[in-house]
Tab-separated table of C-alpha atoms in Angstrom:
chain	number	residue	atom	x	y	z
A	1	ASP	CA	0.000	0.000	0.000
A	2	ASN	CA	2.846	2.399	0.820
A	3	ILE	CA	4.452	1.732	-2.552
A	4	ILE	CA	1.200	2.468	-4.384
A	5	ASN	CA	0.597	5.659	-2.406
A	6	ASP	CA	4.146	6.870	-3.079
A	7	ALA	CA	3.863	5.942	-6.766
A	8	ARG	CA	0.876	8.258	-7.140
A	9	LYS	CA	3.187	11.204	-6.554
A	10	GLY	CA	5.174	10.201	-9.614
A	11	ILE	CA	2.066	9.659	-11.714
A	12	VAL	CA	0.909	13.271	-11.377
A	13	PRO	CA	3.725	14.856	-13.466
A	14	VAL	CA	3.395	12.081	-16.041
A	15	ALA	CA	-0.316	12.864	-16.364
A	16	LEU	CA	0.445	16.574	-16.780
A	17	MET	CA	2.966	15.837	-19.518
A	18	ALA	CA	0.394	13.623	-21.219
A	19	GLY	CA	-2.002	16.573	-21.213
A	20	MET	CA	0.604	18.820	-22.831
A	21	LEU	CA	1.296	16.163	-25.451
A	22	ASN	CA	-2.383	15.970	-26.338
A	23	LEU	CA	-2.522	19.739	-26.728
A	24	LEU	CA	0.593	19.801	-28.912
A	25	LEU	CA	-0.863	17.095	-31.151
A	26	LEU	CA	-3.177	19.803	-32.448
A	27	THR	CA	-0.180	21.576	-33.979
A	28	SER	CA	-0.525	19.974	-37.399
A	29	PRO	CA	-4.226	20.731	-38.030
A	30	ILE	CA	-3.890	24.254	-36.605
A	31	TYR	CA	-0.856	24.896	-38.795
A	32	MET	CA	-2.631	23.719	-41.939
A	33	LEU	CA	-5.680	25.832	-41.141
A	34	GLN	CA	-3.485	28.892	-40.644
A	35	VAL	CA	-1.734	28.248	-43.941
A	36	TYR	CA	-5.012	27.968	-45.816
A	37	ASP	CA	-6.761	30.861	-44.055
A	38	ARG	CA	-3.916	33.346	-43.735
A	39	VAL	CA	-0.959	32.503	-45.956
A	40	LEU	CA	-2.774	31.545	-49.155
A	41	MET	CA	-5.228	34.406	-48.851
A	42	SER	CA	-2.605	37.074	-48.142
A	43	ALA	CA	0.311	35.564	-50.092
A	44	GLN	CA	2.670	36.917	-47.439
A	45	LEU	CA	5.911	34.990	-46.960
A	46	ALA	CA	6.444	36.656	-43.597
A	47	THR	CA	3.183	35.168	-42.327
A	48	LEU	CA	4.208	31.725	-43.559
A	49	PHE	CA	7.606	32.115	-41.902
A	50	TRP	CA	6.266	32.998	-38.465
A	51	VAL	CA	3.494	30.400	-38.581
A	52	SER	CA	6.117	27.789	-39.494
A	53	VAL	CA	8.406	28.953	-36.665
A	54	ILE	CA	5.569	28.607	-34.142
A	55	ALA	CA	4.752	25.134	-35.472
A	56	LEU	CA	8.432	24.145	-35.302
A	57	VAL	CA	8.661	25.247	-31.667
A	58	ALA	CA	5.501	23.284	-30.888
A	59	TYR	CA	6.915	20.146	-32.517
A	60	ILE	CA	10.154	20.525	-30.569
A	61	GLY	CA	8.096	20.809	-27.393
A	62	LEU	CA	6.156	17.713	-28.426
A	63	GLY	CA	9.371	15.737	-28.750
A	64	LEU	CA	10.729	17.026	-25.442
A	65	PHE	CA	7.558	16.244	-23.510
A	66	ASP	CA	7.382	12.790	-25.062
A	67	ALA	CA	10.988	12.072	-24.081
A	68	LEU	CA	10.427	13.388	-20.553
A	69	ARG	CA	7.288	11.296	-20.162
A	70	SER	CA	9.095	8.145	-21.307
A	71	ARG	CA	12.042	8.799	-18.989
A	72	SER	CA	9.689	9.468	-16.078
A	73	LEU	CA	7.850	6.198	-16.656
A	74	VAL	CA	11.125	4.272	-16.848
A	75	GLN	CA	12.282	5.800	-13.566
A	76	LEU	CA	8.900	5.119	-11.966
A	77	GLY	CA	8.996	1.467	-13.055
A	78	THR	CA	12.571	1.071	-11.794
A	79	TRP	CA	11.677	2.683	-8.480
A	80	MET	CA	8.671	0.389	-8.021
A	81	GLY	CA	10.805	-2.657	-8.832
A	82	GLN	CA	13.469	-1.663	-6.315
A	83	ARG	CA	10.954	-0.859	-3.579
A	84	ALA	CA	9.007	-4.087	-4.008
A	85	SER	CA	11.900	-6.470	-4.717
A	86	VAL	CA	12.727	-7.125	-1.054
A	87	ASN	CA	9.113	-7.843	-0.092
A	88	VAL	CA	8.592	-10.049	-3.138
A	89	MET	CA	11.811	-11.960	-2.417
A	90	ASN	CA	10.774	-12.587	1.181
A	91	ALA	CA	7.332	-13.722	0.040
A	92	SER	CA	8.906	-16.001	-2.579
A	93	LEU	CA	11.124	-17.643	0.052
A	94	GLN	CA	8.170	-18.215	2.359
A	95	ASP	CA	6.081	-19.593	-0.509
A	96	SER	CA	8.936	-21.882	-1.550
A	97	ILE	CA	9.231	-23.280	1.977
A	98	ARG	CA	5.483	-23.740	2.298
A	99	THR	CA	4.643	-25.150	-1.151
A	100	GLY	CA	7.994	-26.266	-2.553
A	101	ASP	CA	7.670	-23.925	-5.521
A	102	LYS	CA	11.212	-22.974	-6.565
A	103	SER	CA	10.387	-21.390	-9.919
A	104	GLY	CA	10.780	-17.765	-8.808
A	105	ARG	CA	7.651	-16.801	-10.725
A	106	HIS	CA	6.791	-14.010	-8.297
A	107	LEU	CA	10.041	-12.244	-9.096
A	108	ARG	CA	9.346	-12.619	-12.806
A	109	ASP	CA	5.875	-11.158	-12.274
A	110	LEU	CA	7.504	-8.171	-10.592
A	111	GLN	CA	9.825	-7.738	-13.568
A	112	GLN	CA	6.831	-7.805	-15.907
A	113	ILE	CA	5.091	-5.124	-13.838
A	114	GLN	CA	8.219	-3.009	-13.926
A	115	SER	CA	8.473	-3.426	-17.707
A	116	PHE	CA	4.784	-2.547	-18.112
A	117	VAL	CA	5.026	0.626	-16.036
A	118	GLY	CA	8.265	1.696	-17.692
A	119	GLY	CA	7.120	0.945	-21.244
A	120	ASN	CA	4.792	2.552	-23.748
A	121	ALA	CA	1.893	0.222	-22.947
A	122	VAL	CA	0.794	2.378	-20.007
A	123	THR	CA	0.704	5.690	-21.913
A	124	PRO	CA	-2.861	5.258	-23.309
A	125	PHE	CA	-4.187	5.304	-19.740
A	126	PHE	CA	-2.824	8.829	-19.351
A	127	ALA	CA	-4.021	9.996	-22.758
A	128	ALA	CA	-7.587	8.626	-22.513
A	129	PRO	CA	-8.938	11.265	-20.057
A	130	PHE	CA	-7.968	14.023	-22.500
A	131	ALA	CA	-9.838	12.468	-25.432
A	132	PRO	CA	-13.090	14.452	-24.899
A	133	PHE	CA	-11.151	17.712	-24.769
A	134	PHE	CA	-9.244	16.760	-27.907
A	135	ILE	CA	-12.493	15.958	-29.739
A	136	LEU	CA	-13.985	19.258	-28.583
A	137	MET	CA	-10.978	21.127	-29.931
A	138	THR	CA	-11.323	19.426	-33.321
A	139	PHE	CA	-14.951	20.582	-33.509
A	140	ILE	CA	-13.822	24.118	-32.641
A	141	LEU	CA	-11.317	23.986	-35.488
A	142	HIS	CA	-13.960	22.778	-37.929
A	143	PRO	CA	-17.094	20.612	-37.569
A	144	TYR	CA	-15.986	18.304	-40.386
A	145	ILE	CA	-12.676	17.668	-38.616
A	146	GLY	CA	-14.577	16.759	-35.451
A	147	ILE	CA	-16.916	14.400	-37.300
A	148	LEU	CA	-13.963	12.766	-39.039
A	149	THR	CA	-12.219	12.354	-35.678
A	150	ILE	CA	-15.235	10.639	-34.114
A	151	CYS	CA	-15.778	8.317	-37.092
A	152	GLY	CA	-12.090	7.437	-37.201
A	153	GLY	CA	-12.054	6.783	-33.464
A	154	ILE	CA	-15.030	4.425	-33.764
A	155	VAL	CA	-13.311	2.475	-36.558
A	156	LEU	CA	-10.012	2.263	-34.665
A	157	PHE	CA	-11.798	1.218	-31.471
A	158	SER	CA	-13.626	-1.532	-33.373
A	159	ILE	CA	-10.344	-2.832	-34.747
A	160	ALA	CA	-8.768	-2.740	-31.282
A	161	LEU	CA	-11.749	-4.604	-29.790
A	162	TRP	CA	-11.570	-7.255	-32.514
A	163	THR	CA	-7.832	-7.655	-31.972
A	164	ASP	CA	-8.253	-7.922	-28.212
A	165	ARG	CA	-10.807	-10.707	-28.542
A	166	ARG	CA	-8.537	-12.631	-30.877
A	167	ALA	CA	-5.309	-12.063	-28.999
A	168	ARG	CA	-6.443	-12.302	-25.376
A	169	LYS	CA	-6.959	-16.067	-25.305
A	170	ALA	CA	-3.820	-16.629	-27.362
A	171	ALA	CA	-1.796	-14.407	-25.027
A	172	GLU	CA	-3.033	-16.391	-22.031
A	173	GLU	CA	-1.930	-19.596	-23.742
A	174	VAL	CA	1.455	-18.014	-24.420
A	175	ARG	CA	1.837	-17.177	-20.742
A	176	TYR	CA	1.060	-20.722	-19.665
A	177	ALA	CA	3.387	-22.124	-22.332
A	178	ASP	CA	6.148	-19.816	-21.098
A	179	LEU	CA	5.597	-20.903	-17.508
A	180	GLU	CA	5.671	-24.548	-18.573
A	181	ALA	CA	8.914	-24.122	-20.510
A	182	THR	CA	10.470	-22.281	-17.558
A	183	ARG	CA	9.252	-24.938	-15.105
A	184	VAL	CA	10.736	-27.711	-17.244
A	185	ALA	CA	14.067	-25.890	-17.464
A	186	ASP	CA	14.154	-25.186	-13.710
A	187	THR	CA	13.335	-28.815	-12.901
A	188	PHE	CA	16.069	-30.182	-15.131
A	189	LEU	CA	18.635	-27.675	-13.870
A	190	GLN	CA	17.885	-28.535	-10.260
A	191	GLY	CA	18.393	-32.233	-11.039
A	192	ALA	CA	21.305	-31.708	-13.427
A	193	ASP	CA	23.665	-34.047	-11.525
A	194	TYR	CA	21.177	-36.925	-11.537
A	195	ILE	CA	20.237	-36.362	-15.195
A	196	GLU	CA	23.903	-36.376	-16.238
A	197	SER	CA	24.779	-39.484	-14.219
A	198	ALA	CA	21.743	-41.329	-15.593
A	199	GLY	CA	22.612	-40.425	-19.164
A	200	MET	CA	19.305	-38.576	-19.648
A	201	ARG	CA	20.686	-35.316	-20.977
A	202	GLY	CA	19.312	-35.965	-24.454
A	203	LEU	CA	15.829	-36.695	-23.107
A	204	ALA	CA	15.912	-33.566	-20.956
A	205	VAL	CA	17.043	-31.394	-23.863
A	206	ASN	CA	14.347	-32.817	-26.142
A	207	ARG	CA	11.687	-32.273	-23.492
A	208	TYR	CA	12.710	-28.654	-23.053
A	209	ARG	CA	12.949	-28.183	-26.818
A	210	SER	CA	9.365	-29.412	-27.184
A	211	ALA	CA	8.098	-27.050	-24.463
A	212	SER	CA	10.083	-24.153	-25.899
A	213	ALA	CA	8.835	-24.854	-29.443
A	214	ASP	CA	5.223	-24.790	-28.221
A	215	TYR	CA	5.860	-21.433	-26.557
A	216	GLN	CA	7.533	-20.002	-29.668
A	217	LYS	CA	4.666	-21.187	-31.877
A	218	ARG	CA	2.016	-19.550	-29.721
A	219	GLN	CA	4.109	-16.405	-29.403
A	220	ARG	CA	4.347	-16.104	-33.196
A	221	GLN	CA	0.579	-16.409	-33.510
A	222	VAL	CA	0.009	-13.559	-31.064
A	223	GLN	CA	2.677	-11.397	-32.692
A	224	SER	CA	1.181	-12.005	-36.144
A	225	THR	CA	-2.270	-10.951	-34.951
A	226	LEU	CA	-0.885	-7.817	-33.314
A	227	ALA	CA	1.274	-7.000	-36.354
A	228	ASN	CA	-1.725	-7.210	-38.692
A	229	SER	CA	-3.788	-5.006	-36.408
A	230	THR	CA	-0.949	-2.498	-36.003
A	231	GLY	CA	-0.440	-2.224	-39.760
A	232	LEU	CA	-4.150	-1.736	-40.380
A	233	THR	CA	-4.585	0.919	-37.691
A	234	LYS	CA	-1.436	2.746	-38.748
A	235	GLY	CA	-2.709	2.930	-42.336
A	236	LEU	CA	-6.091	4.217	-41.175
A	237	ARG	CA	-4.476	6.845	-38.950
A	238	MET	CA	-2.406	8.084	-41.874
A	239	MET	CA	-5.559	8.282	-43.999
A	240	LEU	CA	-7.346	10.249	-41.306
């Protein structure tokens, strides 16, 4: 509980940077509208120059805020991993004594949490609350832009929902296959002396190869589904 409460202090600046990023994403449509409304109508190069300078500064700010947000998330994930590692290790030792589980899966779960917090997968949670404001701004720019934004969002959400339904079960199977391959490897490594003396190294290697191949196969299926969805959504975003 203390770790979660302390982590909230680090989430606040990340959320603020996410808000600035969402505002700066409006740079491109605002710039194009200014070019069409002011530059083309007046044919003034000075106007084009200063509008371009403002847009350039905004894009530089966009890159800086994005880098700062990513670095902040990495530091937050590292901090959470360091704070929780001792408690998780103690719990893993107690669980190993009580149940005989020597896989260290709790520590791997902590590493996955740290990777999730420090990666890009968590950024949509910070951007989602600003979506209504972003949509409102697009309607202020032009009603057609707002309508296009809503229609595009519905299409992209439908694709994401379809992908989630296809990939969720497969991802769960990948997790279990990974745990099975890791369990097999840990078991054989713990009994390495007996396996070597009994001349069972080949059997052990083949057993692990089979478990690893099943994991790799399921992993490729999930990655293929995600790659197809990513390519489709990226194309649609470029069209929009």
